[in-house]
Short mmCIF file of N, CA and C in Angstrom, two decimals:
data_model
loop_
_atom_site.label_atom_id
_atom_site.label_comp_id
_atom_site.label_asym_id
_atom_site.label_seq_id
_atom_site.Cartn_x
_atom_site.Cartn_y
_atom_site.Cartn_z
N UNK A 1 0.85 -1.18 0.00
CA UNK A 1 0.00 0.00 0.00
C UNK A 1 0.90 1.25 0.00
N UNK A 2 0.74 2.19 -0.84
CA UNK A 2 1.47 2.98 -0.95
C UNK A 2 1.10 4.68 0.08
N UNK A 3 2.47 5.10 0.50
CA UNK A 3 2.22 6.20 1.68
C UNK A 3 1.36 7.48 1.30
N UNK A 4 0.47 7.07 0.88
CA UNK A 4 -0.39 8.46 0.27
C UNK A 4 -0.39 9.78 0.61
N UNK A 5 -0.62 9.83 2.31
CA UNK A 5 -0.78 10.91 2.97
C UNK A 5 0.35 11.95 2.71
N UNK A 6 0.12 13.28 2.80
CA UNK A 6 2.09 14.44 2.78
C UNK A 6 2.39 14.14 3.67
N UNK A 7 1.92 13.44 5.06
CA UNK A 7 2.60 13.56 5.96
C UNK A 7 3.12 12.28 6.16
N UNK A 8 2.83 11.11 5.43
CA UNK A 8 3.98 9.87 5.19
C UNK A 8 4.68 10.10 4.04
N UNK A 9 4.64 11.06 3.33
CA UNK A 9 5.44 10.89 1.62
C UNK A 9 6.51 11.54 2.76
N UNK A 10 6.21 13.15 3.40
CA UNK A 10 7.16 13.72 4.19
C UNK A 10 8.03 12.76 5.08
N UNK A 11 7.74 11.78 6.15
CA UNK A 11 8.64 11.42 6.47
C UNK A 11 9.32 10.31 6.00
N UNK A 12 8.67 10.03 5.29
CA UNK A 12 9.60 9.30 4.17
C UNK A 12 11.14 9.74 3.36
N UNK A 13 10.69 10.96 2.99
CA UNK A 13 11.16 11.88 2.33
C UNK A 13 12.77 12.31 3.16
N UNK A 14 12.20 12.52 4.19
CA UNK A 14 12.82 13.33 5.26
C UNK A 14 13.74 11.99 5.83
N UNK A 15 13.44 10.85 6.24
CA UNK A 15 14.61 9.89 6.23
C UNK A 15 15.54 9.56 5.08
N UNK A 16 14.93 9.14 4.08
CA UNK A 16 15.96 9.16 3.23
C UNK A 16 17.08 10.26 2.67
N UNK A 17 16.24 11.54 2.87
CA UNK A 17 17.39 12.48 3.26
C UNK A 17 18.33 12.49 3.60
N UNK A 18 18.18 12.14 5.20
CA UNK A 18 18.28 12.13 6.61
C UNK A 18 19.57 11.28 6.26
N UNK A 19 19.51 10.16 5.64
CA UNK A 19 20.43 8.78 5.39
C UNK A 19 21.58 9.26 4.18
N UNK A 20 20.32 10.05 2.91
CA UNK A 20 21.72 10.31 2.39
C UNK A 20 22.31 11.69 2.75
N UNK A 21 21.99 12.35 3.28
CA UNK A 21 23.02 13.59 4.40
C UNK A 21 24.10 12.76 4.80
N UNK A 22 23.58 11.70 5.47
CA UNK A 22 25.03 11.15 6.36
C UNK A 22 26.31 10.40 5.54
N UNK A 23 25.31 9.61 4.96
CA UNK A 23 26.58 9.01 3.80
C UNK A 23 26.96 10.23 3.03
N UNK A 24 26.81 11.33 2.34
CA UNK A 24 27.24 11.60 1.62
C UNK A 24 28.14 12.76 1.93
N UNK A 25 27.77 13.00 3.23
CA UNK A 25 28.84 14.22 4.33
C UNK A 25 29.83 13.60 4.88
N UNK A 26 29.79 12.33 5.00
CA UNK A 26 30.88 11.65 5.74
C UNK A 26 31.45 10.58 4.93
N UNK A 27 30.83 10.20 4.09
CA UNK A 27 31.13 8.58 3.50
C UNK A 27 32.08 8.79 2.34
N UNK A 28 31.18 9.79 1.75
CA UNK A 28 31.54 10.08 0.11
C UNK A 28 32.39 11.22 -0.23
N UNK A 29 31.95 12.20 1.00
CA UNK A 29 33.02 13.73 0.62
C UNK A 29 34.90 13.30 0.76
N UNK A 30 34.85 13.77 0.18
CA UNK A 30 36.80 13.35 -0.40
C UNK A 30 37.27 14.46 0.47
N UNK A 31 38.38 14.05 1.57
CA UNK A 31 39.34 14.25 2.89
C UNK A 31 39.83 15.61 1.97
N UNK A 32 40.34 15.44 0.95
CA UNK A 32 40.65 16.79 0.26
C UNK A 32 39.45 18.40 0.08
N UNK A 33 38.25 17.66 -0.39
CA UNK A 33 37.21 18.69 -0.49
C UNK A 33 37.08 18.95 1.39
N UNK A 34 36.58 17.79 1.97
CA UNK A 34 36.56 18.39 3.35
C UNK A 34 37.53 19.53 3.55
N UNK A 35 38.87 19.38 3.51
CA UNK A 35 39.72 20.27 4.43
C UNK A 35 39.90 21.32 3.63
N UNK A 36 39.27 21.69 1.97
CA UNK A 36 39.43 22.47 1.35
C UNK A 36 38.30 23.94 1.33
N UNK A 37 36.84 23.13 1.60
CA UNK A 37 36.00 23.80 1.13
C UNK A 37 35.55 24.60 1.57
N UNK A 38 36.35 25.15 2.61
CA UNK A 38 35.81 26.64 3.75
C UNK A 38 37.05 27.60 3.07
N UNK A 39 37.83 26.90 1.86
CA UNK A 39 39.05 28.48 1.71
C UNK A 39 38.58 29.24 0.92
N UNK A 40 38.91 30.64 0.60
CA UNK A 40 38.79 31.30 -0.10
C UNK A 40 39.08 31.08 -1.50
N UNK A 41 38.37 31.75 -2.78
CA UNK A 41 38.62 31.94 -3.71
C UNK A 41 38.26 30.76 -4.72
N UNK A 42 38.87 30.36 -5.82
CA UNK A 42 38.61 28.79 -6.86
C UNK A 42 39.12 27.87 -5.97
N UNK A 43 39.68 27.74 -5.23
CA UNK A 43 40.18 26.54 -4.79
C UNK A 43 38.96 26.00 -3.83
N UNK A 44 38.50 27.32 -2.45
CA UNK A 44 37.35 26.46 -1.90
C UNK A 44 35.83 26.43 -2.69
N UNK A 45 35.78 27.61 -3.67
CA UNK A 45 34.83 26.87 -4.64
C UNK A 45 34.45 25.79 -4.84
N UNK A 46 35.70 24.95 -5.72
CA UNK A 46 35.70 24.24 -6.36
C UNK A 46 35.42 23.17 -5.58
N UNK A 47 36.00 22.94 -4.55
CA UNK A 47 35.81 21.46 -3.40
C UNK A 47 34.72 21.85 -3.25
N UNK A 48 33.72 22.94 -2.63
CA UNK A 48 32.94 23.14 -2.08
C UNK A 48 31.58 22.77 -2.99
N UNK A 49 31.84 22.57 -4.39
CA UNK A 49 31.17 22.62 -5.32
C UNK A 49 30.99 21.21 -5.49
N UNK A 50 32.48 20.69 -5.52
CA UNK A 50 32.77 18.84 -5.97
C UNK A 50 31.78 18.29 -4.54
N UNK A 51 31.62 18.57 -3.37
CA UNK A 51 31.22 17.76 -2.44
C UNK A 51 29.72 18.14 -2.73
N UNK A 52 29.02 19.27 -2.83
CA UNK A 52 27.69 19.42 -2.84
C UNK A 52 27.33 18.32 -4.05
N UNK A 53 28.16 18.44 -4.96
CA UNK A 53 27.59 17.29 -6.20
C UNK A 53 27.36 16.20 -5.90
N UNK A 54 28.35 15.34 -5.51
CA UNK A 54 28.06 14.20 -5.08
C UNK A 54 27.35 14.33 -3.49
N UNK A 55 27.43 15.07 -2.93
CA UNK A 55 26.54 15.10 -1.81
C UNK A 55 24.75 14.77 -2.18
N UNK A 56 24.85 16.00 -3.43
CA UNK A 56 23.30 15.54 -3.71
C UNK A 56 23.05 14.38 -4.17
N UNK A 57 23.79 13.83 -5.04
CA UNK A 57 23.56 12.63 -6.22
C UNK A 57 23.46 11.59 -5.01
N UNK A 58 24.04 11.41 -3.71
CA UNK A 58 23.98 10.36 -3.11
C UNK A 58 22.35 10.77 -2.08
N UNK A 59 21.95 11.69 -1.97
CA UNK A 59 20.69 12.34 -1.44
C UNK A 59 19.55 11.57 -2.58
N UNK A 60 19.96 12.07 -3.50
CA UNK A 60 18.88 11.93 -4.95
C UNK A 60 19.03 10.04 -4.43
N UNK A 61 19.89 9.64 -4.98
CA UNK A 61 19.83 7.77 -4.90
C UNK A 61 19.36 7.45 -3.63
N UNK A 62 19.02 8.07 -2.63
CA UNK A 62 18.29 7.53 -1.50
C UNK A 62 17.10 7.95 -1.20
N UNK A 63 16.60 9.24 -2.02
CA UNK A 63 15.48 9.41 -2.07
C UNK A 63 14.73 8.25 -2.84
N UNK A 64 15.31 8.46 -4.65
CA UNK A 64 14.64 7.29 -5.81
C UNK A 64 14.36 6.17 -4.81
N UNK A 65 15.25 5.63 -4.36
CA UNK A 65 15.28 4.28 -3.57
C UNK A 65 13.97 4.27 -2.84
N UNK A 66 13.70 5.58 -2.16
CA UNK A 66 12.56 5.14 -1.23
C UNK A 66 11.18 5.21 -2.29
N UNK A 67 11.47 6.18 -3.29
CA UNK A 67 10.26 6.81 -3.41
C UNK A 67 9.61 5.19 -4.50
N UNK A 68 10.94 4.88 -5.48
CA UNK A 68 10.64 3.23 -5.76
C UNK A 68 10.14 2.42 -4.74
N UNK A 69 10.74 1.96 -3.45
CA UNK A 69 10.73 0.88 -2.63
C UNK A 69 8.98 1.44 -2.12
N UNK A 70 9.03 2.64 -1.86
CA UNK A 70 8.02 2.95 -0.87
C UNK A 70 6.63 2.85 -1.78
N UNK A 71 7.09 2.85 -2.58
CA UNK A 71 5.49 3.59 -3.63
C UNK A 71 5.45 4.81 -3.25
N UNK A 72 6.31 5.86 -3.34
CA UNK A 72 6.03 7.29 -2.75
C UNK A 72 5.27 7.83 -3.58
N UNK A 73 4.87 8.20 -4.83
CA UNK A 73 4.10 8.83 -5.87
C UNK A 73 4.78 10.43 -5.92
N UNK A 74 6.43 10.37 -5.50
CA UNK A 74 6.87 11.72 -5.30
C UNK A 74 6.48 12.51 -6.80
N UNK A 75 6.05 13.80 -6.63
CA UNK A 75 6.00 14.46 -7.86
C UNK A 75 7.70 14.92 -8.22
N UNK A 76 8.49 14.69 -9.61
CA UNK A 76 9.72 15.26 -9.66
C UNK A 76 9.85 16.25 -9.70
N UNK A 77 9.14 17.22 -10.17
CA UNK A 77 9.20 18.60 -9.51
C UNK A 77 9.53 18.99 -8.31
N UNK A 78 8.48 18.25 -7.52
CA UNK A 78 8.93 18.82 -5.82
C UNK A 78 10.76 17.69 -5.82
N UNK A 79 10.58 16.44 -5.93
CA UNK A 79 11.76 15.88 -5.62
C UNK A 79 12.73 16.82 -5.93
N UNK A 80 13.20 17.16 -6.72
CA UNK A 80 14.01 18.32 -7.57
C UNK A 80 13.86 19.40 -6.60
N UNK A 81 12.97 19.92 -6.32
CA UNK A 81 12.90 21.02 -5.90
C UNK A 81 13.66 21.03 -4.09
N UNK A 82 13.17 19.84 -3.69
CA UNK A 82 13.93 19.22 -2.60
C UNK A 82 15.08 19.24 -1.98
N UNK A 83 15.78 18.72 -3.60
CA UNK A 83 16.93 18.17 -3.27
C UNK A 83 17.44 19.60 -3.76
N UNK A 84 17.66 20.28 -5.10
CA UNK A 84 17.86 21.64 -5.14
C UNK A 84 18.34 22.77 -3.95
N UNK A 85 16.85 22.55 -2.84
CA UNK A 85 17.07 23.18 -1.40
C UNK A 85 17.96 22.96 -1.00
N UNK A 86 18.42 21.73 -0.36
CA UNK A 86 18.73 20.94 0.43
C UNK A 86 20.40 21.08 -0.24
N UNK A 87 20.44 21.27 -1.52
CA UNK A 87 22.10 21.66 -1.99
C UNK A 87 22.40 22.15 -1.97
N UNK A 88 21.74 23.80 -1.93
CA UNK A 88 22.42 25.02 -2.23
C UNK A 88 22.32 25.34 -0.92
N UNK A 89 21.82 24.81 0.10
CA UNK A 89 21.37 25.57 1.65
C UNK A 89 23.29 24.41 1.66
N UNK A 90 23.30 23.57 1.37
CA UNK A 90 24.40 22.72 1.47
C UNK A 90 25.82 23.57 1.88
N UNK A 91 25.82 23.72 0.37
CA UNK A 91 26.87 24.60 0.00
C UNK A 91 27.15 26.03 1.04
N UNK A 92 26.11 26.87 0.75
CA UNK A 92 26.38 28.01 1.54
C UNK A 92 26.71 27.50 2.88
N UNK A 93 26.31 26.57 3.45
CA UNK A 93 26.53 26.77 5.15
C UNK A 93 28.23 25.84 4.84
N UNK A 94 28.48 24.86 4.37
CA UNK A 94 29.82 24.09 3.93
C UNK A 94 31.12 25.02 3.45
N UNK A 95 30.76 26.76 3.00
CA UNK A 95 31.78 27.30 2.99
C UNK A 95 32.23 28.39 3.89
N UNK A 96 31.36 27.96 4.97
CA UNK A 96 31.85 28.30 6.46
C UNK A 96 32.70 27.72 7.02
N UNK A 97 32.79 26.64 6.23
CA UNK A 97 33.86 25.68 7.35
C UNK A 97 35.04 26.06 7.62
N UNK A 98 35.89 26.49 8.66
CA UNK A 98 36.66 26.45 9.19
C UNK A 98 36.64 28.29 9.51
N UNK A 99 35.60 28.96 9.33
CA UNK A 99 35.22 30.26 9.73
C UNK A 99 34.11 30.53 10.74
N UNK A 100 33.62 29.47 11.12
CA UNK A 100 32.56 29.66 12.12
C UNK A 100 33.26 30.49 13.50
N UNK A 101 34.69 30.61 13.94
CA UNK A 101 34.78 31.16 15.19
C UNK A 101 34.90 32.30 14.95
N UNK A 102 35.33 33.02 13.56
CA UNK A 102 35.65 34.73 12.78
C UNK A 102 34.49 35.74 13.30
N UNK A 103 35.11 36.41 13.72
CA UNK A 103 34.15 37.91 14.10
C UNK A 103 34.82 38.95 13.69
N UNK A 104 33.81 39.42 12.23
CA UNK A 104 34.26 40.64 11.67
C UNK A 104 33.97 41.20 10.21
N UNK A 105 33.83 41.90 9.59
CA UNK A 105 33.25 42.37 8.67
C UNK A 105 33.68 40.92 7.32
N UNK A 106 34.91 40.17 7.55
CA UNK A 106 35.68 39.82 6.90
C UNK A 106 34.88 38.21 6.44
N UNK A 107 34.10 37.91 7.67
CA UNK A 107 33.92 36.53 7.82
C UNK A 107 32.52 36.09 6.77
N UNK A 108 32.64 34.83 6.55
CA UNK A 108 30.74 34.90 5.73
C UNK A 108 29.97 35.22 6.17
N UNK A 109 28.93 35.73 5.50
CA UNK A 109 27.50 36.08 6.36
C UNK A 109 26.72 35.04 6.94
N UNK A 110 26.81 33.94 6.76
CA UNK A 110 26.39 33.55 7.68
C UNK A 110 26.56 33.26 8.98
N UNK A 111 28.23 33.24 8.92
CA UNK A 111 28.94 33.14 10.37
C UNK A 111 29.13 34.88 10.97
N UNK A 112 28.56 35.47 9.87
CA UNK A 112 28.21 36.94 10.61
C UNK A 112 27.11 36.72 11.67
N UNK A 113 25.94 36.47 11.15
CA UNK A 113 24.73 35.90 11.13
C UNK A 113 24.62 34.95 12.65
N UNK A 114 25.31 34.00 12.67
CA UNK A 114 25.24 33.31 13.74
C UNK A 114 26.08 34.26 14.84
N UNK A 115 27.08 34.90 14.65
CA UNK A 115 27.64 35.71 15.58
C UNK A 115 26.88 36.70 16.22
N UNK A 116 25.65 37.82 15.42
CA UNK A 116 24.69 38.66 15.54
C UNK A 116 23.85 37.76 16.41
N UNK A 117 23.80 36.43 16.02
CA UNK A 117 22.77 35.83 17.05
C UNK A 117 22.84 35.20 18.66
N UNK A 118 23.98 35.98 19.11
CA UNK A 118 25.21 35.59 20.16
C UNK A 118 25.37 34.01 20.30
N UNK A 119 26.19 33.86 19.06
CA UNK A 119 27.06 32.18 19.55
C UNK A 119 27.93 32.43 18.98
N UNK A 120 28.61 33.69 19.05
CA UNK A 120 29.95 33.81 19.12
C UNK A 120 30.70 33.40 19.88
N UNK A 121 30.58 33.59 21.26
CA UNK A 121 31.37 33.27 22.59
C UNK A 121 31.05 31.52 22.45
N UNK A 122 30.46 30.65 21.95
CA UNK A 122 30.13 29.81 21.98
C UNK A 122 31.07 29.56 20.95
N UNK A 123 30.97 30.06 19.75
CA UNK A 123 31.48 29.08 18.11
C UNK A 123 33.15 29.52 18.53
N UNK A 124 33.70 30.15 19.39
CA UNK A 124 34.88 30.74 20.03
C UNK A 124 35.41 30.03 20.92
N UNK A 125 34.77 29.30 21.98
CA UNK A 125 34.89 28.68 23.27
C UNK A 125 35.41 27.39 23.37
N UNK A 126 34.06 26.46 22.21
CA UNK A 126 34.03 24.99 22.21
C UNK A 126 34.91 24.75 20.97
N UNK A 127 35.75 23.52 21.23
CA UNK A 127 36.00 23.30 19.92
C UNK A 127 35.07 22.52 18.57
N UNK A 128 34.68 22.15 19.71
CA UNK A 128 33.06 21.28 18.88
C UNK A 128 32.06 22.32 18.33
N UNK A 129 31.98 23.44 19.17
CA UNK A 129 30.59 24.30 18.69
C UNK A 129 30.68 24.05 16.83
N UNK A 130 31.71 24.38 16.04
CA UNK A 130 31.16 24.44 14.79
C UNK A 130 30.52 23.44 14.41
N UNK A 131 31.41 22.33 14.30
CA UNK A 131 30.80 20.97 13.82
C UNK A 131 29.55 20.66 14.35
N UNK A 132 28.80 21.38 15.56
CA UNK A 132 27.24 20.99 16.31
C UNK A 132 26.37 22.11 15.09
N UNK A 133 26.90 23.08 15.08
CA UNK A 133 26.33 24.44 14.39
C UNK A 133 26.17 23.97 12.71
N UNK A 134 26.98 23.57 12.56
CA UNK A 134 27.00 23.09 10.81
C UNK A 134 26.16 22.35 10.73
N UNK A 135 25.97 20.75 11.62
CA UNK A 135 25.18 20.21 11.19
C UNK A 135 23.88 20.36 11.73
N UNK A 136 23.55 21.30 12.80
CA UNK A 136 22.03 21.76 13.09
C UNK A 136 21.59 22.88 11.92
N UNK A 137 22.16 23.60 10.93
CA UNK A 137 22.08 24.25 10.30
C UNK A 137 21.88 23.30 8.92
N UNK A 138 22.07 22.33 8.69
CA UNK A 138 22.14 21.00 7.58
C UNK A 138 20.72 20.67 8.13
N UNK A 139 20.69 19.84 8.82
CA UNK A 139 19.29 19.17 9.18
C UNK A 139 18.31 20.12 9.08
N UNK A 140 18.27 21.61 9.45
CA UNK A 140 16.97 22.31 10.01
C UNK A 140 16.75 22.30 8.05
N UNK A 141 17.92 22.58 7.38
CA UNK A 141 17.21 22.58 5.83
C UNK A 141 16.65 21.69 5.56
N UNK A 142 17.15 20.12 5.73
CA UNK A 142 16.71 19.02 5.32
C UNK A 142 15.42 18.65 4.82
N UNK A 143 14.50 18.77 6.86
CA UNK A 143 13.40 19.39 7.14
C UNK A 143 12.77 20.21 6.42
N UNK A 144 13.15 21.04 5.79
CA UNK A 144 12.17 22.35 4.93
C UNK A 144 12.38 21.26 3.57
N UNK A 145 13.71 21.23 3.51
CA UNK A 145 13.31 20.37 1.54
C UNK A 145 12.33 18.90 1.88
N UNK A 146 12.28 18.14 2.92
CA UNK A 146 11.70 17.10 2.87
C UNK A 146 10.09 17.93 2.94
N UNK A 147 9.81 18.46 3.12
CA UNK A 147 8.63 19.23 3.59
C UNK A 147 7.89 19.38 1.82
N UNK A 148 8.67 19.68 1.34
CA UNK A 148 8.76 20.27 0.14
C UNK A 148 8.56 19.41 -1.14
N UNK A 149 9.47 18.56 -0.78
CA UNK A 149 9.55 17.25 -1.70
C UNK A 149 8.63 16.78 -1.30
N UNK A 150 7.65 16.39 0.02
CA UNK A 150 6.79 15.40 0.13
C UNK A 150 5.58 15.98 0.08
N UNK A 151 5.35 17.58 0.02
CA UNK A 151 4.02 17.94 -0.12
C UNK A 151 2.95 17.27 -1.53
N UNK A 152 1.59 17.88 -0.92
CA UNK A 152 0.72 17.16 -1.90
C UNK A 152 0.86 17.09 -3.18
N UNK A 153 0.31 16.61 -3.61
CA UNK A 153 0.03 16.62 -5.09
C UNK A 153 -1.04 17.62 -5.91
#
């Protein structure tokens, strides 16, 4: 029987996400793009660019998977539109990396952004704060593209 309701296509949606987020942030991103893709200029571009790709493509193959296995009836529009979110929210927060503790006109806006929102003394303090901040900032998108991808028809 297939998950008819948005709110089983959604969490449907939203695990397989969920699954390929993890493999494809940890499994698949190449030790080089990791330690590259917070630098400035073509160089962290370019990693930053190579990991969102295959980041998505391994997102996309675990969505198909469900939306085949599940009978999801995903519309590809929204799927697309989903995974789309879910890459470019990718990217922008992924070329923070290794700038989340920066306070100053100099730093990305988003780690402006989180600083304005006082977790500066925090993204400053812990050595962990970024890596908690990156990936609560990953998931909260996830959530909006699974939302997205699994709405009605």
């Amino acid at each position: 029987m297939p998950a008819t309701s948005a709110a089983a296509r959604t969490a449907a949606v939203h695990a397989a996400l969920m699954a390929g987020h993890h493999v494809g942030d940890y499994v698949v991103q190449t030790d080089t793009d990791a330690g590259d893709k917070g630098k400035p200029g073509p160089t962290g571009r370019a990693a930053c660019a190579r990991h969102v790709l295959t980041y998505t493509a391994t997102q996309a193959a675990a969505l198909y998977a469900a939306h085949r296995l599940l009978d999801l009836r995903l519309r590809p529009g929204r799927a697309a539109a989903g995974l789309a979110l879910s890459g470019l929210t990718h990217y922008a927060i992924d070329r923070c990396a290794t700038h989340w503790p920066e306070d100053g006109p100099d730093a990305p806006a988003l780690v402006r952004a989180a600083h304005a929102l006082g977790k500066g003394r925090w993204l400053q303090r812990d050595p962990g704060a970024a890596a908690l901040l990156d990936q609560a900032l990953h998931k909260g998108c996830i959530a909006v593209a699974a939302v997205l991808a699994g709405a009605s028809r």
